[in-house]
Tab-separated table of N, CA and C in Angstrom:
chain	number	residue	atom	x	y	z
A	1408	MET	N	44.266	28.027	69.357
A	1408	MET	CA	45.230	27.550	68.201
A	1408	MET	C	43.938	27.222	67.684
A	1409	THR	N	43.022	27.767	66.544
A	1409	THR	CA	41.964	27.355	65.205
A	1409	THR	C	42.348	26.663	64.632
A	1410	ALA	N	41.736	25.616	63.592
A	1410	ALA	CA	42.225	24.936	62.600
A	1410	ALA	C	41.206	25.570	61.413
A	1411	GLU	N	41.727	25.999	60.118
A	1411	GLU	CA	41.258	26.439	58.795
A	1411	GLU	C	40.198	25.996	58.287
A	1412	LYS	N	40.833	24.295	58.471
A	1412	LYS	CA	40.190	23.307	57.909
A	1412	LYS	C	39.615	22.045	59.129
A	1413	PRO	N	39.153	21.835	59.580
A	1413	PRO	CA	38.598	20.908	60.113
A	1413	PRO	C	38.519	19.300	59.886
A	1414	THR	N	39.580	18.966	60.488
A	1414	THR	CA	40.053	17.254	60.272
A	1414	THR	C	38.927	17.159	61.114
A	1415	GLY	N	39.547	14.993	60.852
A	1415	GLY	CA	38.627	14.020	61.807
A	1415	GLY	C	37.604	13.522	61.362
A	1416	PRO	N	37.075	13.066	61.937
A	1416	PRO	CA	36.039	11.350	61.732
A	1416	PRO	C	34.904	12.446	61.083
A	1417	LEU	N	34.948	14.013	61.649
A	1417	LEU	CA	32.978	14.485	61.084
A	1417	LEU	C	33.701	15.424	60.883
A	1418	GLY	N	34.705	15.693	59.820
A	1418	GLY	CA	35.480	17.084	58.945
A	1418	GLY	C	34.864	18.445	58.915
A	1419	GLY	N	34.191	18.846	60.128
A	1419	GLY	CA	33.763	19.931	60.266
A	1419	GLY	C	32.660	20.235	60.207
A	1420	HIS	N	31.908	18.876	60.878
A	1420	HIS	CA	30.634	19.003	60.835
A	1420	HIS	C	29.643	19.387	61.689
A	1421	LEU	N	30.855	19.245	63.007
A	1421	LEU	CA	30.169	20.173	64.524
A	1421	LEU	C	29.086	20.939	64.825
A	1422	ASP	N	29.172	21.485	63.877
A	1422	ASP	CA	27.940	22.563	63.838
A	1422	ASP	C	27.146	22.866	63.316
A	1423	ASP	N	26.935	21.292	62.388
A	1423	ASP	CA	25.899	21.228	61.416
A	1423	ASP	C	24.480	20.450	61.487
A	1424	ASP	N	23.439	21.070	62.085
A	1424	ASP	CA	22.437	20.438	62.623
A	1424	ASP	C	21.895	18.994	61.832
A	1425	ASP	N	22.350	19.157	60.271
A	1425	ASP	CA	21.774	18.057	59.345
A	1425	ASP	C	22.624	17.111	59.209
A	1426	TYR	N	24.204	17.145	59.897
A	1426	TYR	CA	25.054	16.164	59.734
A	1426	TYR	C	24.506	14.494	60.131
A	1427	PRO	N	24.423	13.578	59.446
A	1427	PRO	CA	24.096	12.540	60.281
A	1427	PRO	C	24.892	12.005	60.996
A	1428	ALA	N	24.745	12.672	62.078
A	1428	ALA	CA	26.036	11.605	63.507
A	1428	ALA	C	25.611	10.579	63.893
A	1429	TYR	N	24.554	10.159	64.672
A	1429	TYR	CA	24.197	9.592	64.872
A	1429	TYR	C	23.402	8.195	64.967
A	1430	THR	N	24.028	7.136	65.314
A	1430	THR	CA	23.616	5.826	64.916
A	1430	THR	C	22.117	5.551	66.083
A	1431	MET	N	21.108	4.757	65.234
A	1431	MET	CA	19.925	4.548	65.948
A	1431	MET	C	20.131	4.611	67.391
A	1432	GLY	N	21.197	3.689	67.449
A	1432	GLY	CA	21.362	3.188	69.257
A	1432	GLY	C	21.567	3.867	69.762
A	1433	ARG	N	22.611	5.054	69.464
A	1433	ARG	CA	22.642	6.021	70.366
A	1433	ARG	C	21.107	7.035	69.977
A	1434	ALA	N	21.002	7.252	69.457
A	1434	ALA	CA	20.012	8.414	69.346
A	1434	ALA	C	18.752	7.776	70.079
A	1435	ALA	N	18.574	6.616	70.119
A	1435	ALA	CA	17.265	5.886	71.175
A	1435	ALA	C	18.044	6.373	72.474
A	1436	GLU	N	19.069	5.864	72.580
A	1436	GLU	CA	19.835	6.145	74.137
A	1436	GLU	C	19.406	7.652	74.765
A	1437	MET	N	19.854	8.546	73.513
A	1437	MET	CA	20.231	9.683	73.854
A	1437	MET	C	18.315	10.460	74.015
A	1438	LEU	N	17.395	10.488	73.597
A	1438	LEU	CA	16.014	10.108	73.578
A	1438	LEU	C	15.498	10.248	74.913
A	1439	GLY	N	16.229	8.556	75.019
A	1439	GLY	CA	15.512	7.527	76.408
A	1439	GLY	C	14.413	7.111	76.002
A	1440	THR	N	14.512	6.436	74.609
A	1440	THR	CA	13.430	5.885	73.703
A	1440	THR	C	13.853	4.672	73.351
A	1441	THR	N	12.969	3.611	72.314
A	1441	THR	CA	13.490	2.167	71.877
A	1441	THR	C	13.593	3.014	70.608
A	1442	GLN	N	14.402	2.207	69.833
A	1442	GLN	CA	15.059	2.290	68.457
A	1442	GLN	C	13.639	1.718	67.864
A	1443	GLY	N	12.119	0.719	68.298
A	1443	GLY	CA	10.931	0.938	67.669
A	1443	GLY	C	10.882	2.134	67.593
A	1444	PHE	N	10.568	2.807	68.527
A	1444	PHE	CA	9.735	4.307	68.037
A	1444	PHE	C	10.585	4.852	67.385
A	1445	LEU	N	11.762	4.878	67.171
A	1445	LEU	CA	12.532	5.266	65.889
A	1445	LEU	C	12.264	5.312	64.908
A	1446	ARG	N	12.262	3.747	64.823
A	1446	ARG	CA	11.596	2.938	63.149
A	1446	ARG	C	9.985	3.572	63.062
A	1447	ALA	N	9.289	3.691	63.981
A	1447	ALA	CA	7.769	3.920	64.351
A	1447	ALA	C	7.631	5.212	63.520
A	1448	ILE	N	8.034	6.401	63.942
A	1448	ILE	CA	8.246	7.855	63.582
A	1448	ILE	C	8.761	7.986	62.068
A	1449	GLY	N	9.835	6.500	61.746
A	1449	GLY	CA	10.039	7.388	60.473
A	1449	GLY	C	9.082	6.209	59.548
A	1450	GLU	N	8.855	5.757	59.745
A	1450	GLU	CA	7.284	5.287	59.391
A	1450	GLU	C	6.223	6.062	58.689
A	1451	ALA	N	5.863	6.549	59.678
A	1451	ALA	CA	4.866	7.927	60.066
A	1451	ALA	C	5.925	8.719	58.788
A	1452	ARG	N	6.403	8.496	58.486
A	1452	ARG	CA	7.204	9.953	57.772
A	1452	ARG	C	7.489	11.330	58.723
A	1453	LEU	N	7.362	11.078	59.961
A	1453	LEU	CA	8.153	12.413	60.409
A	1453	LEU	C	9.438	12.387	60.368
A	1454	ILE	N	10.196	11.756	60.141
A	1454	ILE	CA	11.841	12.012	60.249
A	1454	ILE	C	12.038	10.817	58.739
A	1455	THR	N	13.540	11.265	58.321
A	1455	THR	CA	14.070	10.031	57.406
A	1455	THR	C	14.839	9.908	57.691
A	1456	PRO	N	15.499	9.373	58.498
A	1456	PRO	CA	17.274	8.898	58.695
A	1456	PRO	C	17.738	8.504	57.100
A	1457	LEU	N	19.107	9.147	56.940
A	1457	LEU	CA	19.925	9.227	56.260
A	1457	LEU	C	20.402	7.341	56.008
A	1458	ARG	N	21.198	7.029	55.125
A	1458	ARG	CA	21.841	5.277	55.271
A	1458	ARG	C	23.169	5.484	55.151
A	1459	SER	N	23.395	4.971	56.667
A	1459	SER	CA	25.163	4.550	56.066
A	1459	SER	C	25.745	4.104	54.814
A	1460	ALA	N	26.838	3.473	54.566
A	1460	ALA	CA	26.927	2.664	53.745
A	1460	ALA	C	26.565	1.062	53.604
A	1461	GLY	N	26.942	0.712	55.279
A	1461	GLY	CA	26.361	-0.346	55.172
A	1461	GLY	C	24.695	-0.920	55.493
A	1462	GLY	N	23.925	0.991	54.927
A	1462	GLY	CA	22.857	0.522	55.393
A	1462	GLY	C	22.043	0.978	56.544
A	1463	HIS	N	22.734	0.851	57.501
A	1463	HIS	CA	22.414	1.653	59.073
A	1463	HIS	C	21.955	2.541	58.825
A	1464	ARG	N	20.687	3.413	59.672
A	1464	ARG	CA	19.928	4.806	60.067
A	1464	ARG	C	21.134	5.303	60.694
A	1465	ARG	N	20.845	6.841	60.685
A	1465	ARG	CA	22.142	7.590	60.324
A	1465	ARG	C	20.608	8.941	61.284
A	1466	TYR	N	20.672	10.002	62.077
A	1466	TYR	CA	20.099	10.447	62.530
A	1466	TYR	C	20.501	12.157	62.969
A	1467	SER	N	20.705	13.231	62.870
A	1467	SER	CA	21.011	14.364	63.010
A	1467	SER	C	20.580	15.066	63.874
A	1468	ARG	N	21.157	16.402	64.401
A	1468	ARG	CA	20.838	16.505	65.675
A	1468	ARG	C	19.278	17.403	65.654
A	1469	TYR	N	19.187	17.591	64.158
A	1469	TYR	CA	17.699	18.012	63.978
A	1469	TYR	C	16.436	17.034	63.757
A	1470	GLN	N	17.131	15.976	63.493
A	1470	GLN	CA	15.894	15.167	63.754
A	1470	GLN	C	15.946	14.646	64.680
A	1471	LEU	N	16.655	14.492	66.077
A	1471	LEU	CA	16.603	14.121	67.243
A	1471	LEU	C	15.799	15.294	67.706
A	1472	ARG	N	16.126	16.764	67.473
A	1472	ARG	CA	14.901	17.559	68.161
A	1472	ARG	C	13.861	17.338	67.681
A	1473	ILE	N	12.828	17.220	66.334
A	1473	ILE	CA	12.031	16.242	65.965
A	1473	ILE	C	11.680	15.499	67.146
A	1474	ALA	N	12.359	14.070	66.925
A	1474	ALA	CA	11.743	13.346	67.468
A	1474	ALA	C	11.428	13.201	69.212
A	1475	ALA	N	12.142	14.219	69.607
A	1475	ALA	CA	12.127	14.368	71.076
A	1475	ALA	C	10.840	14.895	71.094
A	1476	ARG	N	10.427	15.755	70.533
A	1476	ARG	CA	9.203	16.508	70.323
A	1476	ARG	C	7.779	15.734	70.221
A	1477	ALA	N	7.896	15.213	69.438
A	1477	ALA	CA	7.168	13.491	69.357
A	1477	ALA	C	6.804	12.682	70.188
A	1478	ARG	N	8.122	12.349	70.717
A	1478	ARG	CA	8.272	11.664	72.121
A	1478	ARG	C	7.471	12.588	73.234
A	1479	GLU	N	7.362	13.590	73.523
A	1479	GLU	CA	7.276	14.233	74.529
A	1479	GLU	C	5.418	14.262	74.182
A	1480	LEU	N	4.754	14.406	73.306
A	1480	LEU	CA	3.542	13.979	72.703
A	1480	LEU	C	2.501	12.470	73.030
A	1481	VAL	N	3.667	11.710	72.916
A	1481	VAL	CA	3.330	10.472	73.155
A	1481	VAL	C	3.483	9.863	74.416
A	1482	ASP	N	4.430	10.710	74.844
A	1482	ASP	CA	4.624	10.375	76.885
A	1482	ASP	C	2.567	11.044	77.119
A	1483	GLN	N	2.563	11.732	76.794
A	1483	GLN	CA	1.594	13.173	77.608
A	1483	GLN	C	-0.131	11.825	76.646
A	1484	GLY	N	0.123	10.705	76.343
A	1484	GLY	CA	-0.854	9.929	75.247
A	1484	GLY	C	-1.433	10.274	73.808
A	1485	THR	N	-0.538	11.019	73.617
A	1485	THR	CA	-1.240	11.122	71.716
A	1485	THR	C	-0.681	9.947	71.608
A	1486	PRO	N	-1.610	9.612	70.480
A	1486	PRO	CA	-1.354	7.975	69.397
A	1486	PRO	C	-0.302	8.483	68.543
A	1487	ILE	N	1.245	8.022	68.338
A	1487	ILE	CA	2.149	8.503	67.982
A	1487	ILE	C	1.500	8.544	66.210
A	1488	GLU	N	0.909	8.367	65.603
A	1488	GLU	CA	0.726	8.476	63.999
A	1488	GLU	C	-0.133	10.236	64.445
A	1489	ALA	N	-0.679	10.929	65.562
A	1489	ALA	CA	-0.926	12.258	65.507
A	1489	ALA	C	-0.180	12.521	66.009
A	1490	ALA	N	1.049	12.483	67.213
A	1490	ALA	CA	1.637	12.658	67.459
A	1490	ALA	C	2.881	13.351	65.924
A	1491	CYS	N	2.927	12.315	65.550
A	1491	CYS	CA	3.709	13.300	64.469
A	1491	CYS	C	2.958	14.122	63.301
A	1492	ARG	N	1.668	13.930	63.287
A	1492	ARG	CA	1.019	15.002	61.964
A	1492	ARG	C	1.313	16.479	63.340
A	1493	ILE	N	1.356	16.473	64.564
A	1493	ILE	CA	1.280	17.377	64.925
A	1493	ILE	C	2.676	18.267	65.302
A	1494	VAL	N	3.961	17.389	64.848
A	1494	VAL	CA	4.650	17.904	65.127
A	1494	VAL	C	4.799	18.601	63.780
A	1495	ILE	N	4.615	18.076	62.202
A	1495	ILE	CA	4.398	18.626	61.247
A	1495	ILE	C	3.893	19.486	61.114
A	1496	LEU	N	2.627	19.959	61.742
A	1496	LEU	CA	1.654	20.811	61.788
A	1496	LEU	C	2.631	21.760	62.074
A	1497	GLU	N	3.014	21.831	63.361
A	1497	GLU	CA	4.075	22.718	64.478
A	1497	GLU	C	4.896	23.483	63.233
A	1498	ASP	N	5.663	23.119	62.963
A	1498	ASP	CA	7.018	23.171	61.918
A	1498	ASP	C	6.364	23.785	60.539
A	1499	GLN	N	5.593	23.493	59.921
A	1499	GLN	CA	4.681	24.262	58.851
A	1499	GLN	C	4.440	25.693	59.703
A	1500	LEU	N	3.447	25.540	60.503
A	1500	LEU	CA	3.499	27.022	60.992
A	1500	LEU	C	4.445	28.280	61.314
A	1501	GLU	N	5.485	27.435	61.707
A	1501	GLU	CA	6.767	28.002	62.162
A	1501	GLU	C	7.076	28.991	61.019
A	1502	GLU	N	7.400	27.475	59.320
A	1502	GLU	CA	8.141	27.985	58.986
A	1502	GLU	C	7.107	29.347	57.899
A	1503	ALA	N	6.213	29.151	58.262
A	1503	ALA	CA	4.953	30.262	57.520
A	1503	ALA	C	5.428	31.718	58.413
A	1504	GLN	N	5.194	31.317	59.367
A	1504	GLN	CA	4.912	32.492	61.082
A	1504	GLN	C	6.498	33.070	59.935
A	1505	ARG	N	7.681	32.261	59.707
A	1505	ARG	CA	8.964	33.037	59.529
A	1505	ARG	C	8.733	33.637	58.536
A	1506	LEU	N	8.021	33.088	57.060
A	1506	LEU	CA	8.332	33.496	55.969
A	1506	LEU	C	7.588	34.906	55.926
A	1507	ASN	N	6.145	35.220	56.344
A	1507	ASN	CA	5.524	36.157	56.957
A	1507	ASN	C	6.362	37.137	57.340
A	1508	ALA	N	6.857	36.867	58.593
A	1508	ALA	CA	7.738	37.893	59.151
A	1508	ALA	C	8.866	38.729	58.378
A	1509	ALA	N	9.260	37.772	57.180
A	1509	ALA	CA	10.371	38.334	56.048
A	1509	ALA	C	9.302	39.327	55.409
A	1510	TYR	N	8.064	38.805	54.581
A	1510	TYR	CA	7.496	39.554	53.930
A	1510	TYR	C	7.425	40.616	54.243
A	1511	ARG	N	6.650	40.818	55.522
A	1511	ARG	CA	6.642	41.681	56.119
A	1511	ARG	C	8.022	42.993	56.187
A	1512	ARG	N	8.709	42.279	56.497
A	1512	ARG	CA	10.470	43.275	57.274
A	1512	ARG	C	10.723	44.220	55.387
A	1513	THR	N	10.221	43.365	54.397
A	1513	THR	CA	10.710	43.811	53.074
A	1513	THR	C	9.855	44.486	52.379
A	1514	ALA	N	8.052	44.682	52.800
A	1514	ALA	CA	7.346	45.640	52.659
A	1514	ALA	C	7.380	46.663	53.506
A	1515	GLU	N	7.995	46.825	54.513
A	1515	GLU	CA	8.187	47.329	55.535
A	1515	GLU	C	9.548	48.655	55.081
A	1516	SER	N	10.434	47.706	54.230
A	1516	SER	CA	11.957	48.860	53.845
A	1516	SER	C	11.393	48.925	52.567
A	1517	THR	N	10.623	49.443	52.010
A	1517	THR	CA	10.390	49.273	50.416
A	1517	THR	C	9.179	50.491	50.631
A	1518	GLY	N	8.367	50.249	51.764
A	1518	GLY	CA	7.582	51.381	51.468
A	1518	GLY	C	6.193	51.023	51.075
A	1519	PRO	N	4.955	51.910	50.895
A	1519	PRO	CA	4.043	51.624	50.510
A	1519	PRO	C	4.009	51.520	48.983
A	1520	ALA	N	3.457	50.619	48.433
A	1520	ALA	CA	3.549	50.720	46.741
A	1520	ALA	C	2.573	51.669	46.256
A	1521	SER	N	3.213	52.055	45.347
A	1521	SER	CA	2.943	53.707	44.672
A	1521	SER	C	1.380	53.005	43.545
A	1522	ALA	N	0.717	53.921	43.426
A	1522	ALA	CA	-0.907	53.621	43.019
A	1522	ALA	C	-0.904	54.085	41.516
A	1523	ALA	N	-1.041	53.465	40.867
A	1523	ALA	CA	-1.017	54.076	39.419
A	1523	ALA	C	-1.975	54.251	38.404
């Protein structure tokens, strides 16, 4: 049985990577880190958690993946500020590569440009 209109506390956000579903405590537990680590990567502007109506930080799955990558680097001895910068640059590179591939596909589908 499938529901056309999901109901419940998440209201259809189960597959939404950007939905802020996790509290700071739960996020820290899932990452195996401290709440202070999450605050520190927030201060370094790696991630910006959304705030609940009560002002509590809420994290999405996408943000948790980014935080996990930063934690890997910190666990290997990289200072937190450098780890955050590395993750930001990796993310920018991935996006640039994705755009480049899309431009190439577009160029290949339209054929060579005609010389006028």
